[in-house]
PDB file of C-alpha atoms in Angstrom:
ATOM      1  CA  MET A   1     -14.014  10.383 185.009  1.00  0.00           C
ATOM      2  CA  GLY A   2     -10.332  11.216 185.341  1.00  0.00           C
ATOM      3  CA  GLN A   3      -8.797  14.677 185.471  1.00  0.00           C
ATOM      4  CA  ILE A   4      -7.678  14.612 181.842  1.00  0.00           C
ATOM      5  CA  SER A   5     -11.086  13.418 180.632  1.00  0.00           C
ATOM      6  CA  ARG A   6     -12.731  16.244 182.569  1.00  0.00           C
ATOM      7  CA  LYS A   7     -10.433  18.791 180.934  1.00  0.00           C
ATOM      8  CA  LEU A   8     -11.127  17.338 177.502  1.00  0.00           C
ATOM      9  CA  ALA A   9     -14.872  17.386 178.116  1.00  0.00           C
ATOM     10  CA  ALA A  10     -14.682  21.052 179.140  1.00  0.00           C
ATOM     11  CA  ARG A  11     -12.621  21.886 176.058  1.00  0.00           C
ATOM     12  CA  PHE A  12     -15.085  20.090 173.765  1.00  0.00           C
ATOM     13  CA  ALA A  13     -18.029  21.846 175.413  1.00  0.00           C
ATOM     14  CA  ASN A  14     -16.456  25.271 174.905  1.00  0.00           C
ATOM     15  CA  SER A  15     -15.072  24.857 171.395  1.00  0.00           C
ATOM     16  CA  GLY A  16     -16.523  23.307 168.272  1.00  0.00           C
ATOM     17  CA  LYS A  17     -13.016  23.429 166.749  1.00  0.00           C
ATOM     18  CA  TYR A  18     -12.126  20.198 168.548  1.00  0.00           C
ATOM     19  CA  ARG A  19     -15.565  18.636 168.931  1.00  0.00           C
ATOM     20  CA  ARG A  20     -16.785  19.058 165.335  1.00  0.00           C
ATOM     21  CA  PRO A  21     -14.290  16.820 163.431  1.00  0.00           C
ATOM     22  CA  ILE A  22     -14.668  14.040 166.002  1.00  0.00           C
ATOM     23  CA  ARG A  23     -18.465  14.184 165.831  1.00  0.00           C
ATOM     24  CA  GLU A  24     -18.295  14.144 162.022  1.00  0.00           C
ATOM     25  CA  GLU A  25     -16.042  11.083 162.035  1.00  0.00           C
ATOM     26  CA  ALA A  26     -18.362   9.332 164.498  1.00  0.00           C
ATOM     27  CA  LYS A  27     -21.276  10.069 162.172  1.00  0.00           C
ATOM     28  CA  ARG A  28     -19.341   8.760 159.165  1.00  0.00           C
ATOM     29  CA  ILE A  29     -18.605   5.482 160.962  1.00  0.00           C
ATOM     30  CA  ARG A  30     -22.227   5.117 162.046  1.00  0.00           C
ATOM     31  CA  GLU A  31     -23.377   5.581 158.456  1.00  0.00           C
ATOM     32  CA  SER A  32     -20.704   3.558 156.655  1.00  0.00           C
ATOM     33  CA  THR A  33     -19.740   0.813 159.101  1.00  0.00           C
ATOM     34  CA  ARG A  34     -22.212  -1.553 160.667  1.00  0.00           C
ATOM     35  CA  ILE A  35     -20.978  -2.525 164.093  1.00  0.00           C
ATOM     36  CA  PRO A  36     -22.890  -5.763 164.738  1.00  0.00           C
ATOM     37  CA  THR A  37     -25.674  -5.160 167.231  1.00  0.00           C
ATOM     38  CA  ASP A  38     -28.140  -7.809 166.051  1.00  0.00           C
ATOM     39  CA  VAL A  39     -28.424 -10.929 163.907  1.00  0.00           C
ATOM     40  CA  LYS A  40     -29.286  -8.937 160.771  1.00  0.00           C
ATOM     41  CA  ASP A  41     -26.031  -6.981 161.008  1.00  0.00           C
ATOM     42  CA  ILE A  42     -24.034 -10.194 161.394  1.00  0.00           C
ATOM     43  CA  GLU A  43     -25.693 -11.875 158.424  1.00  0.00           C
ATOM     44  CA  GLN A  44     -25.076  -8.882 156.176  1.00  0.00           C
ATOM     45  CA  LEU A  45     -21.391  -8.652 157.097  1.00  0.00           C
ATOM     46  CA  VAL A  46     -20.895 -12.371 156.469  1.00  0.00           C
ATOM     47  CA  LYS A  47     -22.529 -12.021 153.025  1.00  0.00           C
ATOM     48  CA  GLU A  48     -20.010  -9.293 152.254  1.00  0.00           C
ATOM     49  CA  GLY A  49     -17.149 -11.620 153.131  1.00  0.00           C
ATOM     50  CA  LEU A  50     -16.213  -9.958 156.418  1.00  0.00           C
ATOM     51  CA  ASP A  51     -15.898 -11.521 159.807  1.00  0.00           C
ATOM     52  CA  PRO A  52     -18.461  -9.475 161.765  1.00  0.00           C
ATOM     53  CA  LEU A  53     -16.556  -9.459 165.045  1.00  0.00           C
ATOM     54  CA  HIS A  54     -13.319  -8.404 163.392  1.00  0.00           C
ATOM     55  CA  ALA A  55     -15.187  -5.687 161.474  1.00  0.00           C
ATOM     56  CA  ALA A  56     -16.670  -4.289 164.686  1.00  0.00           C
ATOM     57  CA  TYR A  57     -13.319  -4.007 166.438  1.00  0.00           C
ATOM     58  CA  VAL A  58     -11.514  -2.577 163.398  1.00  0.00           C
ATOM     59  CA  ALA A  59     -14.166   0.159 163.088  1.00  0.00           C
ATOM     60  CA  VAL A  60     -13.769   1.108 166.763  1.00  0.00           C
ATOM     61  CA  GLN A  61      -9.971   0.890 166.620  1.00  0.00           C
ATOM     62  CA  ASN A  62      -9.904   3.191 163.599  1.00  0.00           C
ATOM     63  CA  PHE A  63     -12.159   5.701 165.307  1.00  0.00           C
ATOM     64  CA  THR A  64     -10.136   5.580 168.524  1.00  0.00           C
ATOM     65  CA  SER A  65      -6.984   6.213 166.478  1.00  0.00           C
ATOM     66  CA  PHE A  66      -8.680   9.212 164.867  1.00  0.00           C
ATOM     67  CA  PHE A  67      -9.697  10.503 168.306  1.00  0.00           C
ATOM     68  CA  ALA A  68      -6.111  10.101 169.534  1.00  0.00           C
ATOM     69  CA  GLU A  69      -4.771  12.045 166.545  1.00  0.00           C
ATOM     70  CA  GLN A  70      -7.211  14.885 167.219  1.00  0.00           C
ATOM     71  CA  VAL A  71      -6.338  15.263 170.904  1.00  0.00           C
ATOM     72  CA  ALA A  72      -2.693  14.143 171.142  1.00  0.00           C
ATOM     73  CA  LEU A  73      -1.264  17.637 170.646  1.00  0.00           C
ATOM     74  CA  LEU A  74      -3.548  19.299 173.176  1.00  0.00           C
ATOM     75  CA  ASP A  75      -1.902  20.414 176.402  1.00  0.00           C
ATOM     76  CA  GLU A  76      -3.966  17.932 178.394  1.00  0.00           C
ATOM     77  CA  LEU A  77      -2.476  15.014 176.447  1.00  0.00           C
ATOM     78  CA  GLU A  78       1.180  16.026 176.695  1.00  0.00           C
ATOM     79  CA  PRO A  79       2.016  13.071 179.003  1.00  0.00           C
ATOM     80  CA  TYR A  80       0.505  10.658 176.479  1.00  0.00           C
ATOM     81  CA  TYR A  81       2.195  12.323 173.515  1.00  0.00           C
ATOM     82  CA  ASN A  82       5.586  12.068 175.193  1.00  0.00           C
ATOM     83  CA  ILE A  83       5.154   8.352 175.904  1.00  0.00           C
ATOM     84  CA  ILE A  84       3.980   7.461 172.410  1.00  0.00           C
ATOM     85  CA  THR A  85       6.559   9.496 170.499  1.00  0.00           C
ATOM     86  CA  ALA A  86       9.381   8.069 172.614  1.00  0.00           C
ATOM     87  CA  ALA A  87       8.177   4.507 171.993  1.00  0.00           C
ATOM     88  CA  GLU A  88       7.757   5.162 168.264  1.00  0.00           C
ATOM     89  CA  ASP A  89      11.292   6.566 168.074  1.00  0.00           C
ATOM     90  CA  GLU A  90      12.708   3.533 169.867  1.00  0.00           C
ATOM     91  CA  TYR A  91      10.800   0.711 168.192  1.00  0.00           C
ATOM     92  CA  THR A  92       9.533   2.041 164.809  1.00  0.00           C
ATOM     93  CA  PRO A  93       6.359  -0.061 164.759  1.00  0.00           C
ATOM     94  CA  ALA A  94       5.641  -1.435 161.280  1.00  0.00           C
ATOM     95  CA  SER A  95       6.223  -5.089 160.382  1.00  0.00           C
ATOM     96  CA  PRO A  96       9.278  -7.285 159.813  1.00  0.00           C
ATOM     97  CA  PRO A  97      11.915  -6.795 158.560  1.00  0.00           C
ATOM     98  CA  ILE A  98      11.570  -3.113 159.581  1.00  0.00           C
ATOM     99  CA  SER A  99      10.427  -3.944 163.110  1.00  0.00           C
ATOM    100  CA  PRO A 100       8.961  -6.988 164.850  1.00  0.00           C
ATOM    101  CA  LEU A 101       6.544  -4.665 166.667  1.00  0.00           C
ATOM    102  CA  THR A 102       3.567  -4.782 164.301  1.00  0.00           C
ATOM    103  CA  ASN A 103       1.178  -1.895 163.823  1.00  0.00           C
ATOM    104  CA  SER A 104      -1.678  -4.037 165.163  1.00  0.00           C
ATOM    105  CA  TYR A 105       0.261  -4.758 168.359  1.00  0.00           C
ATOM    106  CA  PHE A 106       1.600  -1.228 168.881  1.00  0.00           C
ATOM    107  CA  SER A 107      -1.648   0.558 168.018  1.00  0.00           C
ATOM    108  CA  THR A 108      -3.796  -1.420 170.444  1.00  0.00           C
ATOM    109  CA  TRP A 109      -1.147  -0.964 173.144  1.00  0.00           C
ATOM    110  CA  GLY A 110      -1.019   2.774 172.519  1.00  0.00           C
ATOM    111  CA  LEU A 111      -4.787   3.229 172.533  1.00  0.00           C
ATOM    112  CA  PHE A 112      -5.907   0.914 175.319  1.00  0.00           C
ATOM    113  CA  ASP A 113      -2.916   0.035 177.533  1.00  0.00           C
ATOM    114  CA  VAL A 114      -0.744   3.161 177.871  1.00  0.00           C
ATOM    115  CA  ARG A 115      -1.655   4.909 181.115  1.00  0.00           C
ATOM    116  CA  PHE A 116      -0.932   8.577 181.686  1.00  0.00           C
ATOM    117  CA  GLY A 117      -1.789  11.430 184.023  1.00  0.00           C
ATOM    118  CA  PRO A 118      -2.508  11.361 187.750  1.00  0.00           C
ATOM    119  CA  ASP A 119      -5.503   9.023 187.309  1.00  0.00           C
ATOM    120  CA  LEU A 120      -3.713   6.570 184.974  1.00  0.00           C
ATOM    121  CA  GLU A 121      -6.114   7.140 182.123  1.00  0.00           C
ATOM    122  CA  THR A 122      -5.825   5.741 178.607  1.00  0.00           C
ATOM    123  CA  ILE A 123      -6.986   7.027 175.246  1.00  0.00           C
ATOM    124  CA  GLY A 124      -9.729   4.415 175.499  1.00  0.00           C
ATOM    125  CA  THR A 125     -10.995   5.619 178.877  1.00  0.00           C
ATOM    126  CA  CYS A 126     -10.863   9.245 177.706  1.00  0.00           C
ATOM    127  CA  LEU A 127     -13.010   8.315 174.729  1.00  0.00           C
ATOM    128  CA  LEU A 128     -15.451   6.399 176.922  1.00  0.00           C
ATOM    129  CA  ASP A 129     -15.738   9.390 179.266  1.00  0.00           C
ATOM    130  CA  THR A 130     -16.407  11.888 176.480  1.00  0.00           C
ATOM    131  CA  GLY A 131     -17.793   9.692 173.696  1.00  0.00           C
ATOM    132  CA  ALA A 132     -21.519  10.188 174.219  1.00  0.00           C
ATOM    133  CA  ASP A 133     -21.143  13.956 173.887  1.00  0.00           C
ATOM    134  CA  LEU A 134     -19.016  13.448 170.767  1.00  0.00           C
ATOM    135  CA  GLY A 135     -21.713  11.473 168.989  1.00  0.00           C
ATOM    136  CA  LEU A 136     -20.789   7.863 169.714  1.00  0.00           C
ATOM    137  CA  ASN A 137     -23.839   5.641 169.894  1.00  0.00           C
ATOM    138  CA  GLU A 138     -24.211   2.858 172.449  1.00  0.00           C
ATOM    139  CA  GLY A 139     -22.952   0.234 170.004  1.00  0.00           C
ATOM    140  CA  MET A 140     -19.659   2.056 169.495  1.00  0.00           C
ATOM    141  CA  LEU A 141     -19.302   2.773 173.202  1.00  0.00           C
ATOM    142  CA  SER A 142     -20.006  -0.849 174.091  1.00  0.00           C
ATOM    143  CA  VAL A 143     -17.325  -2.189 171.733  1.00  0.00           C
ATOM    144  CA  THR A 144     -14.881   0.497 172.931  1.00  0.00           C
ATOM    145  CA  ARG A 145     -15.504  -0.605 176.521  1.00  0.00           C
ATOM    146  CA  LEU A 146     -14.792  -4.225 175.612  1.00  0.00           C
ATOM    147  CA  PHE A 147     -11.651  -3.221 173.713  1.00  0.00           C
ATOM    148  CA  GLN A 148     -10.387  -1.178 176.658  1.00  0.00           C
ATOM    149  CA  ASN A 149     -10.588  -4.269 178.876  1.00  0.00           C
ATOM    150  CA  THR A 150      -8.532  -6.470 176.529  1.00  0.00           C
ATOM    151  CA  ARG A 151      -4.849  -7.294 176.877  1.00  0.00           C
ATOM    152  CA  MET A 152      -2.200  -9.456 175.302  1.00  0.00           C
ATOM    153  CA  GLY A 153      -2.058 -13.003 176.622  1.00  0.00           C
ATOM    154  CA  ILE A 154      -0.126 -16.238 176.250  1.00  0.00           C
ATOM    155  CA  TYR A 155      -2.130 -19.185 174.960  1.00  0.00           C
ATOM    156  CA  GLU A 156      -1.601 -22.817 174.042  1.00  0.00           C
ATOM    157  CA  HIS A 157      -2.989 -23.898 170.662  1.00  0.00           C
ATOM    158  CA  CYS A 158      -5.434 -26.733 171.336  1.00  0.00           C
ATOM    159  CA  GLY A 159      -6.429 -27.614 167.787  1.00  0.00           C
ATOM    160  CA  LEU A 160      -8.923 -26.375 165.238  1.00  0.00           C
ATOM    161  CA  ALA A 161     -12.711 -26.316 165.299  1.00  0.00           C
ATOM    162  CA  GLY A 162     -13.704 -25.747 161.700  1.00  0.00           C
ATOM    163  CA  SER A 163     -12.258 -22.396 160.642  1.00  0.00           C
ATOM    164  CA  LYS A 164     -11.602 -21.330 164.237  1.00  0.00           C
ATOM    165  CA  THR A 165      -8.617 -21.961 166.516  1.00  0.00           C
ATOM    166  CA  ARG A 166      -8.971 -23.187 170.103  1.00  0.00           C
ATOM    167  CA  LEU A 167      -6.625 -21.379 172.487  1.00  0.00           C
ATOM    168  CA  ARG A 168      -6.139 -22.165 176.193  1.00  0.00           C
ATOM    169  CA  GLU A 169      -4.658 -19.379 178.301  1.00  0.00           C
ATOM    170  CA  LEU A 170      -1.728 -20.270 180.501  1.00  0.00           C
ATOM    171  CA  LEU A 171      -2.453 -20.111 184.261  1.00  0.00           C
ATOM    172  CA  THR A 172      -6.195 -19.395 183.928  1.00  0.00           C
ATOM    173  CA  ASP A 173      -6.823 -22.476 181.727  1.00  0.00           C
ATOM    174  CA  GLN A 174      -9.685 -20.624 180.040  1.00  0.00           C
ATOM    175  CA  ILE A 175     -10.389 -21.921 176.537  1.00  0.00           C
ATOM    176  CA  PHE A 176     -11.314 -19.536 173.734  1.00  0.00           C
ATOM    177  CA  LEU A 177     -12.631 -20.289 170.263  1.00  0.00           C
ATOM    178  CA  CYS A 178     -10.911 -17.716 168.040  1.00  0.00           C
ATOM    179  CA  HIS A 179     -10.952 -16.167 164.598  1.00  0.00           C
ATOM    180  CA  SER A 180      -7.424 -15.157 163.609  1.00  0.00           C
ATOM    181  CA  ALA A 181      -7.575 -11.792 161.856  1.00  0.00           C
ATOM    182  CA  THR A 182      -4.459 -12.525 159.765  1.00  0.00           C
ATOM    183  CA  GLY A 183      -5.749 -15.923 158.691  1.00  0.00           C
ATOM    184  CA  TYR A 184      -3.006 -17.830 160.525  1.00  0.00           C
ATOM    185  CA  ALA A 185      -4.586 -21.015 161.884  1.00  0.00           C
ATOM    186  CA  GLY A 186      -1.473 -22.430 163.537  1.00  0.00           C
ATOM    187  CA  ASN A 187      -0.656 -25.911 164.777  1.00  0.00           C
ATOM    188  CA  GLU A 188      -1.667 -27.745 167.912  1.00  0.00           C
ATOM    189  CA  GLY A 189       0.816 -27.300 170.738  1.00  0.00           C
ATOM    190  CA  GLU A 190       2.045 -23.869 169.644  1.00  0.00           C
ATOM    191  CA  LEU A 191       2.203 -21.017 172.129  1.00  0.00           C
ATOM    192  CA  TRP A 192       0.660 -17.737 170.945  1.00  0.00           C
ATOM    193  CA  TYR A 193       1.243 -14.254 172.335  1.00  0.00           C
ATOM    194  CA  VAL A 194      -1.776 -12.339 171.046  1.00  0.00           C
ATOM    195  CA  ARG A 195      -4.623  -9.992 171.989  1.00  0.00           C
ATOM    196  CA  LEU A 196      -8.086 -11.568 172.042  1.00  0.00           C
ATOM    197  CA  CYS A 197     -11.239  -9.447 171.755  1.00  0.00           C
ATOM    198  CA  PRO A 198     -14.505 -10.966 173.052  1.00  0.00           C
ATOM    199  CA  PRO A 199     -17.916 -11.340 171.366  1.00  0.00           C
ATOM    200  CA  VAL A 200     -20.008  -8.179 171.210  1.00  0.00           C
ATOM    201  CA  ILE A 201     -23.416  -9.893 171.132  1.00  0.00           C
ATOM    202  CA  ASP A 202     -24.817 -13.272 172.170  1.00  0.00           C
ATOM    203  CA  GLN A 203     -25.116 -14.513 168.579  1.00  0.00           C
ATOM    204  CA  ILE A 204     -21.307 -14.548 168.273  1.00  0.00           C
ATOM    205  CA  ASN A 205     -19.669 -17.371 170.223  1.00  0.00           C
ATOM    206  CA  TYR A 206     -15.990 -16.739 169.513  1.00  0.00           C
ATOM    207  CA  HIS A 207     -13.199 -14.210 170.094  1.00  0.00           C
ATOM    208  CA  VAL A 208     -11.065 -12.460 167.480  1.00  0.00           C
ATOM    209  CA  ALA A 209      -7.264 -12.490 167.636  1.00  0.00           C
ATOM    210  CA  ILE A 210      -6.967  -8.844 166.626  1.00  0.00           C
ATOM    211  CA  THR A 211      -3.156  -8.677 166.523  1.00  0.00           C
ATOM    212  CA  THR A 212      -0.748 -10.594 164.308  1.00  0.00           C
ATOM    213  CA  PRO A 213       0.015 -13.785 166.279  1.00  0.00           C
ATOM    214  CA  TYR A 214       3.439 -13.967 167.877  1.00  0.00           C
ATOM    215  CA  ILE A 215       4.403 -17.654 167.985  1.00  0.00           C
ATOM    216  CA  LEU A 216       6.712 -18.478 170.892  1.00  0.00           C
ATOM    217  CA  LEU A 217       9.610 -20.839 170.174  1.00  0.00           C
ATOM    218  CA  GLY A 218      12.344 -22.423 172.228  1.00  0.00           C
ATOM    219  CA  ALA A 219      10.627 -22.196 175.608  1.00  0.00           C
ATOM    220  CA  GLY A 220       7.683 -24.516 176.194  1.00  0.00           C
ATOM    221  CA  LYS A 221       4.455 -24.359 178.125  1.00  0.00           C
ATOM    222  CA  ALA A 222       6.134 -25.346 181.411  1.00  0.00           C
ATOM    223  CA  ASP A 223       8.779 -22.624 181.008  1.00  0.00           C
ATOM    224  CA  TRP A 224       6.241 -19.891 180.309  1.00  0.00           C
ATOM    225  CA  THR A 225       3.961 -21.085 183.105  1.00  0.00           C
ATOM    226  CA  ALA A 226       6.876 -20.922 185.552  1.00  0.00           C
ATOM    227  CA  TYR A 227       7.802 -17.447 184.298  1.00  0.00           C
ATOM    228  CA  LEU A 228       4.275 -16.110 184.755  1.00  0.00           C
ATOM    229  CA  ASN A 229       3.891 -17.725 188.172  1.00  0.00           C
ATOM    230  CA  LYS A 230       7.126 -16.074 189.279  1.00  0.00           C
ATOM    231  CA  GLN A 231       5.734 -12.659 188.353  1.00  0.00           C
ATOM    232  CA  LEU A 232       2.645 -13.259 190.506  1.00  0.00           C
ATOM    233  CA  LEU A 233       4.437 -14.284 193.705  1.00  0.00           C
ATOM    234  CA  GLY A 234       2.759 -12.609 196.666  1.00  0.00           C
ATOM    235  CA  ALA A 235      -0.239 -11.390 194.677  1.00  0.00           C
ATOM    236  CA  GLY A 236      -3.463 -11.464 196.669  1.00  0.00           C
ATOM    237  CA  ASP A 237      -5.656 -11.647 193.558  1.00  0.00           C
ATOM    238  CA  GLU A 238      -3.749 -13.676 190.974  1.00  0.00           C
ATOM    239  CA  ALA A 239      -6.242 -13.103 188.161  1.00  0.00           C
ATOM    240  CA  LYS A 240      -6.054  -9.327 188.642  1.00  0.00           C
ATOM    241  CA  ALA A 241      -2.263  -9.444 188.942  1.00  0.00           C
ATOM    242  CA  LEU A 242      -1.960 -11.513 185.745  1.00  0.00           C
ATOM    243  CA  HIS A 243      -4.152  -9.051 183.868  1.00  0.00           C
ATOM    244  CA  ALA A 244      -2.040  -6.103 185.055  1.00  0.00           C
ATOM    245  CA  PHE A 245       1.254  -7.821 184.254  1.00  0.00           C
ATOM    246  CA  LEU A 246       0.217  -8.777 180.730  1.00  0.00           C
ATOM    247  CA  LYS A 247      -1.480  -5.445 180.012  1.00  0.00           C
ATOM    248  CA  HIS A 248       1.108  -3.065 181.477  1.00  0.00           C
ATOM    249  CA  GLY A 249       4.201  -5.115 182.277  1.00  0.00           C
ATOM    250  CA  PRO A 250       6.540  -4.361 185.172  1.00  0.00           C
ATOM    251  CA  THR A 251       7.936  -1.464 183.076  1.00  0.00           C
ATOM    252  CA  MET A 252       6.498   0.545 180.186  1.00  0.00           C
ATOM    253  CA  ASN A 253       8.605  -1.175 177.523  1.00  0.00           C
ATOM    254  CA  HIS A 254       8.902  -4.648 179.042  1.00  0.00           C
ATOM    255  CA  TRP A 255       6.937  -6.470 176.354  1.00  0.00           C
ATOM    256  CA  HIS A 256       8.291  -4.274 173.549  1.00  0.00           C
ATOM    257  CA  GLU A 257      11.807  -5.236 174.618  1.00  0.00           C
ATOM    258  CA  PHE A 258      10.960  -8.920 174.686  1.00  0.00           C
ATOM    259  CA  ILE A 259       9.477  -8.833 171.162  1.00  0.00           C
ATOM    260  CA  PHE A 260      12.412  -6.793 169.846  1.00  0.00           C
ATOM    261  CA  GLN A 261      15.074  -9.078 171.315  1.00  0.00           C
ATOM    262  CA  ALA A 262      13.229 -12.362 170.732  1.00  0.00           C
ATOM    263  CA  TYR A 263      12.494 -11.909 167.011  1.00  0.00           C
ATOM    264  CA  HIS A 264      13.405 -15.105 165.141  1.00  0.00           C
ATOM    265  CA  HIS A 265      11.654 -15.011 161.771  1.00  0.00           C
ATOM    266  CA  HIS A 266       8.296 -14.205 160.200  1.00  0.00           C
ATOM    267  CA  GLN A 267       5.833 -15.052 157.490  1.00  0.00           C
ATOM    268  CA  HIS A 268       3.008 -12.937 156.103  1.00  0.00           C
ATOM    269  CA  ASP A 269       0.471 -13.954 158.758  1.00  0.00           C
ATOM    270  CA  ALA A 270       2.568 -14.642 161.890  1.00  0.00           C
ATOM    271  CA  ILE A 271       5.803 -13.635 163.638  1.00  0.00           C
ATOM    272  CA  PHE A 272       8.021 -16.080 165.499  1.00  0.00           C
ATOM    273  CA  LEU A 273       9.823 -15.209 168.735  1.00  0.00           C
ATOM    274  CA  ALA A 274      12.389 -17.276 170.641  1.00  0.00           C
ATOM    275  CA  GLY A 275      13.280 -17.380 174.320  1.00  0.00           C
ATOM    276  CA  LEU A 276      11.999 -15.982 177.598  1.00  0.00           C
ATOM    277  CA  PRO A 277      11.977 -12.419 178.985  1.00  0.00           C
ATOM    278  CA  ASP A 278      14.005 -13.361 182.077  1.00  0.00           C
ATOM    279  CA  VAL A 279      16.563 -15.692 180.476  1.00  0.00           C
ATOM    280  CA  LYS A 280      18.902 -13.319 178.684  1.00  0.00           C
ATOM    281  CA  GLY A 281      20.833 -15.956 176.758  1.00  0.00           C
ATOM    282  CA  SER A 282      17.644 -17.412 175.292  1.00  0.00           C
ATOM    283  CA  ARG A 283      16.791 -14.490 172.987  1.00  0.00           C
ATOM    284  CA  PRO A 284      18.401 -14.076 169.520  1.00  0.00           C
ATOM    285  CA  TYR A 285      19.014 -10.314 169.906  1.00  0.00           C
ATOM    286  CA  ARG A 286      19.661 -10.269 173.643  1.00  0.00           C
ATOM    287  CA  GLY A 287      22.435  -7.662 173.315  1.00  0.00           C
ATOM    288  CA  LEU A 288      20.181  -5.066 171.699  1.00  0.00           C
ATOM    289  CA  SER A 289      18.274  -3.854 174.734  1.00  0.00           C
ATOM    290  CA  ARG A 290      16.799  -0.379 174.266  1.00  0.00           C
ATOM    291  CA  GLU A 291      15.811   0.122 177.877  1.00  0.00           C
ATOM    292  CA  PRO A 292      18.095   2.194 180.135  1.00  0.00           C
TER     293      PRO A 292
END
């Protein structure tokens, strides 16, 4: 448990003012949202027209957002608040044409990727450290733990398998069968920049692309592979280094800047980006950098 989590836990223990609304929201989610924990849950969600894996992650994301809203203005969370408000002011997350940084992309980044404090905690790790005392059951904690470990990634579209899309990650060559939350199925050979969330139980054999897919244009698989390999030069553990680079970037706003400058066009279920992060002339809005 990090220093900020410890301070939050002490505050919750000493004051129902902060603990009570979070516990009530956790209870509401337990009673109104079935996070799939067994086959019966999955079957019921499918009958209701929902993808069960997507439903599980949306429920946890919504609760984590509520938790963040409740604690963001506390003194302990000042470092986090400063980061998020600055990023919101710079990039105005919404959807095109307002901003190419979608709410699904920015929210998951803000909850599970943004590190703050001396122990580099996230909202997700703070929730995991204090969640049991706030009324989260093991199902919610388990999905939160999986969500915390996710990151954006760059994948090659390898065709369809029924209603699912097959994506192969660049460098790792891992293949994932995916449900696209927006409904965008894509075309073989495309490159996707997207966040994949893994199955929560054995009866589910696919991942969910939880963010609106960013489809990468102009630069091909070889170009992106070379770019990623260049970022990992000298890394002792390449898999760990790749995870860190894609989750946190070399700077706080690295990936935000790329999306902002690379925006090409969009449709209701996907956004199209052109160019590479390290080839300035390749991006449509290359002169609009918002980093210092």
